[in-house]
Amino acid sequence: MKQVKMIVTAKDSGERLTDKGSVPVLSRTSGEVADVELDLSTKYQSVIGFGGAFTESAAYTLSRVSAKNREKVIRSYFDPTEGLGYSIGRVHIHSCDFALGNYTYVADNDTELSTFDISHDHQWVLPLIKDAMKVKGGAFTMLASPWSPPAWMKTNGEMNNGGQLKEEYAHVWARYFTKFIEAYGKEGIPIWGVTVQNEPAAVQTWDSCIYSAEEERDFIKDHLGPIMHSEGYEDVKILIVDHNRDIIVDRASVVLSDPEAAKYVWGTGIHWYVSEEFGEVGKVHELFPDKHLLFTEGCQEGGVKLGEWFTGERYGRNMIGDLNNWIEGYLDWNIVLDEVGGPNHVGNYCDAPIIADTVTDTIHYNSSYYYIGHFSKYIAPGAIRIGQTSKINSLQSTAFLNPDGSIAVVVINETDNVQKATLGLEESMLEVELQPHSIATYIITK
């Protein structure tokens, strides 16, 4: 190590992504072993990036605050230097629960999709994405997900409350994906990938649709995969599952064990609700090492939690747990919500890293904003996870080699006590001291 810079966020000190400057680098004696040892010779997955979702709720909320605060939020996320450096994004294909209501892009029973029109998105969603792109300095790695086909394509005749895709409309629904990709592309927003269905195993009171693993497999191999290829979108990635860790092994296995379906699939998307069984994510990689893994959604449920610290720690713990199990990128859910954690057209209110109070025109930064930043600001797209061994259970950590040769090590302390440890790399070592309920990123230059 030549130099190590330390960035800290701590619950009680008031430090928030605070650059503490250089940390002394020590030479270690022969045979001296650090508490956390970094191993540059062991390499794992490379990182696509970090980001969040451009929901209609987020975009509408930002239309209801001052232009100055709207710009402030956009810069806070997407400015490569001043902000969190978000480089990936997610957008819903027509409505989801975090929209102002159910809507689609076609007229009822239009099996030719001749009425397909994304003008609805021109009001709030597209302007937000385009403004974010200006601040970022280019396009996002953009994932698109449907929450439900149009009501007339479904067995229950509505977009909400589950139901299933009618088999006679499977081909039309697959073409709907390509229509969306084409329409967004014409707006200068390239779609990098799509998931087959958001949370396909859950009947929700909002926009939802049920697929068994076998139905998802068959939809991909018989409809979505071939149509994406025939329409010239074979380079757009297809992700499966897009649901919680507790079911990903079984569901992914059904699809990826079928060669005809698997040939169209880039990888598996996961959410964090229900469990923190990070090992289940690693199992998918072990079973299908040639496929990829992406975290596609997570948020704090139950409305706004202003000032709470556990929400940030949840992000930090989950991000480390998943990254250490082959996840290649992390997509938060709504980038911003209003003062009640909406709008949400069925009252499924949640929290977000930034809350915009539309009554007082005030922007609030939650602990989750800073915890995410410890990863997104310092682990660059293209970074490769490196080996580490730890003999200290009170701290959790992950380490990445950046394209510029620097190493980013993220360490969290969720305990009520100061935690001291040593961090070792080759002939050098440093002593670290983490405050209670804190997160630190160490940037090592060799």
XYZ file of C-alpha atoms in Angstrom:
446
model
C 0.000 0.000 0.000
C 1.272 3.456 -0.863
C -1.617 5.457 0.510
C -4.991 4.753 2.107
C -7.845 7.252 2.228
C -10.740 6.734 4.644
C -14.372 7.833 4.164
C -16.748 7.508 7.129
C -20.447 7.644 7.955
C -21.306 7.177 11.633
C -24.585 7.354 13.514
C -23.564 9.542 16.441
C -20.686 11.627 15.112
C -22.556 13.511 12.392
C -20.071 12.272 9.797
C -21.789 11.532 6.482
C -19.570 10.261 3.660
C -16.865 12.321 5.338
C -13.369 12.162 3.869
C -11.067 11.654 6.854
C -7.916 11.872 4.763
C -5.000 9.462 4.823
C -4.609 6.563 7.227
C -1.080 5.565 8.297
C 0.232 2.505 6.468
C 2.332 0.127 8.545
C 4.916 -2.436 7.495
C 4.221 -5.775 9.077
C 6.689 -8.230 10.454
C 7.148 -11.632 8.904
C 4.318 -13.985 9.806
C 2.061 -11.241 11.146
C -1.547 -11.894 10.077
C -4.168 -9.152 9.888
C -7.759 -9.524 11.072
C -8.917 -8.962 7.497
C -6.541 -10.137 4.786
C -6.966 -8.987 1.176
C -5.895 -11.317 -1.608
C -5.323 -9.747 -5.022
C -4.581 -13.118 -6.585
C -8.165 -14.292 -6.066
C -10.688 -12.696 -8.390
C -14.455 -13.054 -8.571
C -17.192 -11.141 -10.439
C -16.950 -7.736 -12.089
C -19.371 -4.944 -11.236
C -21.900 -3.447 -13.645
C -22.776 -0.564 -11.351
C -25.125 0.810 -8.704
C -28.372 2.708 -9.132
C -32.081 2.992 -8.469
C -35.517 3.002 -10.077
C -37.055 5.803 -12.134
C -40.645 5.151 -11.060
C -43.563 7.382 -11.955
C -43.959 8.083 -8.233
C -40.370 9.316 -7.979
C -40.672 11.429 -11.111
C -44.053 12.870 -10.088
C -42.768 13.693 -6.592
C -39.854 15.637 -8.071
C -42.312 17.569 -10.264
C -43.984 18.818 -7.079
C -40.935 20.414 -5.460
C -39.052 23.520 -6.558
C -36.864 23.317 -9.648
C -33.873 23.958 -7.381
C -34.654 20.980 -5.157
C -35.457 18.740 -8.111
C -32.034 19.502 -9.541
C -30.458 18.981 -6.113
C -31.873 15.459 -5.875
C -30.803 14.583 -9.408
C -27.260 15.792 -8.710
C -27.208 13.971 -5.381
C -27.634 10.664 -7.169
C -26.176 11.024 -10.622
C -23.313 13.514 -10.483
C -20.180 11.353 -10.836
C -18.247 13.490 -8.340
C -20.649 15.400 -6.109
C -23.328 12.694 -6.043
C -23.463 8.934 -5.587
C -22.309 8.244 -9.131
C -25.286 6.074 -10.077
C -24.654 4.333 -13.389
C -27.509 1.826 -13.682
C -31.281 2.273 -13.509
C -34.617 0.487 -13.589
C -37.874 1.526 -15.203
C -41.284 -0.122 -15.155
C -42.979 -1.185 -18.400
C -46.286 0.721 -18.027
C -47.698 0.885 -14.493
C -46.517 -0.592 -11.206
C -47.651 0.092 -7.642
C -45.422 3.177 -7.518
C -47.407 4.844 -10.286
C -50.423 7.116 -9.979
C -52.752 4.370 -11.256
C -53.014 1.432 -13.634
C -52.112 2.251 -17.238
C -50.775 0.552 -20.357
C -49.429 1.686 -23.718
C -52.116 0.133 -25.951
C -55.866 0.190 -26.498
C -57.850 -2.788 -25.206
C -57.804 -5.901 -27.403
C -55.245 -4.422 -29.810
C -53.453 -7.659 -30.641
C -51.581 -5.959 -33.480
C -50.171 -3.370 -30.998
C -50.859 -0.716 -33.617
C -51.902 1.756 -30.895
C -48.687 1.283 -28.885
C -47.737 4.692 -27.505
C -45.508 5.686 -24.567
C -46.764 9.281 -24.444
C -47.877 8.673 -20.831
C -44.202 8.479 -19.853
C -43.465 11.847 -21.463
C -45.128 13.682 -18.599
C -42.761 12.720 -15.782
C -40.681 9.557 -16.242
C -38.830 10.330 -19.474
C -37.925 13.921 -18.508
C -36.430 12.647 -15.240
C -34.351 9.980 -16.974
C -33.119 12.468 -19.564
C -32.192 15.065 -16.935
C -30.370 12.372 -14.955
C -28.492 11.334 -18.102
C -27.293 14.919 -18.585
C -25.904 15.021 -15.060
C -24.385 11.543 -15.338
C -22.870 12.355 -18.715
C -24.397 9.538 -20.756
C -26.859 6.682 -20.869
C -27.588 4.321 -18.022
C -27.358 0.569 -18.008
C -31.166 0.432 -17.928
C -33.262 -2.512 -16.816
C -36.977 -2.596 -17.679
C -39.536 -4.724 -15.820
C -43.266 -5.359 -16.233
C -45.540 -5.674 -13.197
C -48.502 -6.948 -15.225
C -49.635 -7.431 -18.803
C -52.691 -5.372 -19.840
C -55.885 -6.559 -18.120
C -57.357 -7.985 -21.333
C -54.396 -10.359 -21.696
C -54.945 -11.893 -18.245
C -57.068 -14.627 -16.725
C -58.492 -12.368 -14.009
C -59.303 -9.479 -16.356
C -57.447 -6.865 -14.285
C -53.885 -5.641 -13.821
C -53.965 -5.992 -10.034
C -54.420 -9.029 -7.777
C -52.274 -11.529 -9.639
C -53.924 -13.519 -12.396
C -51.968 -15.115 -15.214
C -51.080 -14.348 -18.813
C -53.519 -16.073 -21.159
C -51.626 -18.429 -23.445
C -53.294 -17.000 -26.563
C -51.697 -13.616 -25.792
C -48.171 -14.849 -24.964
C -46.847 -13.922 -28.408
C -48.491 -10.494 -28.322
C -47.115 -9.825 -24.829
C -43.617 -10.788 -25.962
C -43.894 -8.342 -28.858
C -44.982 -5.692 -26.345
C -41.505 -5.949 -24.785
C -39.850 -5.216 -28.108
C -42.217 -2.325 -28.775
C -41.166 -0.821 -25.446
C -37.457 -1.312 -26.157
C -37.900 0.311 -29.568
C -39.887 3.261 -28.203
C -37.412 4.017 -25.405
C -34.536 3.651 -27.837
C -36.101 6.318 -30.049
C -36.101 8.600 -26.992
C -32.349 8.133 -26.661
C -32.715 5.731 -23.734
C -31.243 2.350 -24.646
C -32.674 -0.596 -22.728
C -29.856 -2.866 -21.539
C -32.038 -5.655 -20.191
C -35.532 -6.797 -19.246
C -36.900 -9.035 -16.552
C -39.698 -11.400 -17.523
C -41.954 -10.397 -14.636
C -41.571 -8.479 -11.388
C -42.150 -10.837 -8.436
C -43.808 -13.634 -10.439
C -44.605 -15.747 -7.357
C -46.670 -13.120 -5.496
C -50.321 -12.168 -5.831
C -50.246 -8.460 -4.932
C -53.099 -5.995 -4.468
C -51.292 -3.876 -7.044
C -50.100 -4.642 -10.604
C -49.007 -8.288 -10.548
C -49.029 -11.488 -12.584
C -48.246 -15.056 -11.579
C -45.874 -17.329 -13.467
C -44.736 -20.688 -12.189
C -41.069 -21.368 -12.878
C -42.144 -23.700 -15.677
C -44.394 -21.019 -17.209
C -41.567 -18.485 -17.062
C -39.260 -21.018 -18.743
C -41.756 -21.717 -21.504
C -42.583 -18.056 -22.097
C -38.880 -17.349 -22.606
C -38.087 -20.248 -24.925
C -41.320 -20.188 -26.938
C -42.038 -16.471 -27.128
C -39.831 -13.798 -25.544
C -36.433 -15.176 -26.554
C -37.252 -15.936 -30.184
C -39.145 -12.659 -30.672
C -36.353 -10.563 -29.129
C -33.962 -12.221 -31.576
C -36.212 -11.921 -34.622
C -36.865 -8.236 -33.857
C -33.129 -7.491 -33.649
C -32.883 -7.205 -29.861
C -30.810 -10.300 -29.196
C -28.250 -8.132 -27.365
C -30.824 -6.988 -24.800
C -30.351 -9.152 -21.711
C -33.177 -11.307 -20.342
C -33.275 -11.770 -16.565
C -35.399 -14.311 -14.749
C -36.971 -14.637 -11.277
C -36.807 -10.931 -10.208
C -38.011 -12.043 -6.785
C -36.789 -12.879 -3.289
C -33.719 -14.874 -2.291
C -35.707 -17.634 -0.584
C -37.067 -18.920 -3.909
C -34.292 -18.087 -6.371
C -32.481 -21.439 -6.346
C -35.528 -23.517 -7.229
C -36.934 -21.057 -9.750
C -33.630 -20.356 -11.481
C -32.874 -24.080 -11.676
C -36.089 -24.831 -13.551
C -35.313 -22.248 -16.234
C -31.551 -22.559 -16.487
C -31.560 -26.367 -16.553
C -33.465 -26.182 -19.848
C -30.932 -25.491 -22.626
C -33.569 -24.066 -24.984
C -34.638 -21.478 -22.393
C -31.200 -20.916 -20.880
C -29.639 -19.884 -24.186
C -31.756 -16.717 -24.100
C -31.130 -15.890 -20.417
C -28.375 -13.563 -19.213
C -28.958 -14.193 -15.546
C -31.090 -13.988 -12.411
C -32.529 -10.914 -10.704
C -33.106 -10.907 -6.954
C -34.997 -8.870 -4.326
C -34.250 -8.707 -0.613
C -37.689 -9.018 0.987
C -38.525 -12.005 3.246
C -34.991 -13.189 4.062
C -31.288 -12.400 4.195
C -30.181 -15.838 3.017
C -27.194 -14.544 1.070
C -25.921 -18.077 0.581
C -28.904 -18.783 -1.678
C -27.514 -16.191 -4.110
C -24.152 -17.940 -4.100
C -25.843 -21.290 -4.736
C -27.299 -20.003 -8.007
C -23.798 -19.040 -9.111
C -22.416 -22.429 -8.094
C -25.125 -24.230 -10.070
C -24.903 -21.983 -13.143
C -21.478 -20.261 -13.112
C -21.799 -19.076 -16.721
C -24.879 -16.984 -15.850
C -25.020 -13.659 -14.059
C -26.665 -12.212 -10.932
C -28.125 -8.750 -10.403
C -29.876 -7.244 -7.394
C -32.959 -5.679 -8.982
C -34.997 -4.307 -6.070
C -34.961 -3.573 -2.355
C -36.391 -0.903 -0.101
C -37.541 -0.316 3.466
C -41.230 -1.173 3.665
C -43.906 0.473 5.783
C -43.671 4.144 4.911
C -41.137 6.867 5.670
C -38.560 6.261 8.426
C -36.963 9.704 8.640
C -33.788 9.773 10.692
C -33.716 6.025 11.399
C -30.321 4.333 11.308
C -31.412 0.711 10.918
C -32.494 1.390 7.333
C -28.974 2.346 6.285
C -27.524 -0.642 8.093
C -29.984 -2.890 6.284
C -28.629 -1.602 2.971
C -25.009 -2.003 4.034
C -25.486 -5.507 5.384
C -27.431 -6.675 2.342
C -25.064 -5.116 -0.157
C -22.031 -6.755 1.428
C -23.835 -10.089 1.790
C -24.926 -10.128 -1.838
C -21.714 -8.745 -3.326
C -19.774 -11.437 -1.482
C -22.077 -13.964 -3.184
C -21.497 -12.953 -6.819
C -24.013 -10.126 -7.289
C -22.780 -7.855 -10.109
C -24.798 -4.716 -9.443
C -27.277 -3.195 -7.041
C -30.537 -1.474 -7.945
C -32.369 0.318 -5.156
C -36.121 0.807 -5.581
C -37.635 4.353 -5.749
C -34.878 6.954 -5.827
C -37.176 9.430 -4.102
C -40.642 9.414 -2.510
C -42.886 12.020 -0.940
C -43.522 12.761 2.733
C -45.783 9.718 3.242
C -43.670 7.290 1.211
C -45.700 7.514 -1.977
C -47.557 8.199 -4.069
C -48.699 4.599 -4.433
C -52.019 3.815 -6.043
C -52.874 1.062 -3.532
C -51.311 2.623 -0.423
C -48.238 0.354 -0.357
C -46.068 3.111 1.109
C -42.311 2.634 1.479
C -39.179 4.560 2.377
C -36.504 5.855 0.016
C -32.939 7.112 0.515
C -34.188 10.627 -0.283
C -37.574 11.893 0.863
C -38.946 15.027 -0.786
C -41.546 16.749 1.376
C -43.862 18.273 -1.210
C -45.735 20.270 1.450
C -42.719 22.162 2.794
C -40.457 21.768 -0.282
C -37.773 20.145 1.872
C -35.312 17.416 0.916
C -34.384 14.799 3.546
C -31.445 12.429 3.224
C -31.898 9.127 5.035
C -29.089 6.967 6.410
C -29.612 4.598 3.473
C -28.469 7.336 1.073
C -25.079 7.515 2.770
C -24.676 3.763 3.176
C -25.314 3.197 -0.543
C -22.800 5.923 -1.322
C -20.028 4.013 0.424
C -20.334 1.479 -2.379
C -21.544 3.432 -5.411
C -19.086 6.323 -5.125
C -15.990 4.172 -4.718
C -16.619 0.842 -6.457
C -16.546 1.739 -10.144
C -18.240 -0.081 -13.030
C -15.786 -2.740 -14.139
C -14.351 -3.249 -10.652
C -13.537 -6.869 -9.767
C -14.176 -8.387 -6.356
C -11.006 -9.727 -4.774
C -10.405 -12.351 -2.142
C -10.571 -11.585 1.554
C -10.433 -13.631 4.708
C -11.676 -12.309 8.033
C -11.289 -13.591 11.556
C -13.318 -10.833 13.204
C -17.067 -11.517 13.387
C -18.086 -8.075 14.620
C -17.292 -6.466 11.266
C -18.548 -7.207 7.759
C -16.522 -6.298 4.690
C -16.080 -6.609 0.941
C -13.241 -5.546 -1.350
C -12.934 -4.598 -5.027
C -10.115 -3.805 -7.428
C -11.130 -0.770 -9.491
C -10.216 -0.305 -13.168
C -7.795 2.483 -12.175
C -5.857 0.077 -9.952
C -7.149 1.374 -6.632
C -8.752 -0.995 -4.141
C -12.015 -0.116 -2.384
C -12.718 -1.898 0.891
C -16.097 -1.347 2.567
C -16.410 -2.246 6.250
C -19.482 -1.934 8.484
C -19.836 -2.055 12.256
C -23.410 -2.709 13.379
C -22.504 -3.111 17.049
C -22.919 -0.642 19.926
C -19.162 -0.600 20.536
C -16.031 0.753 18.912
C -14.445 -2.033 16.859
C -10.709 -2.151 16.207
C -9.140 -4.364 13.559
C -6.166 -4.657 11.238
C -6.417 -4.765 7.461
C -3.633 -6.449 5.537
C -2.480 -6.388 1.926
C 0.805 -7.979 0.871
C 3.627 -6.527 3.025
C 1.527 -3.702 4.454
C -1.121 -3.361 7.106
C -3.281 -0.669 8.620
C -5.100 -0.353 11.890
C -8.757 0.581 11.585
C -11.131 1.770 14.266
C -14.837 1.893 13.482
C -17.256 3.837 15.605
C -20.480 2.177 16.794
C -23.056 1.855 14.004
C -20.762 3.123 11.278
C -19.592 2.312 7.783
C -16.190 3.103 6.291
C -14.698 2.858 2.831
C -10.929 2.580 2.501
C -9.401 3.531 -0.834
C -6.009 1.869 -1.214
C -3.548 2.944 -3.877
C -0.619 0.605 -4.512
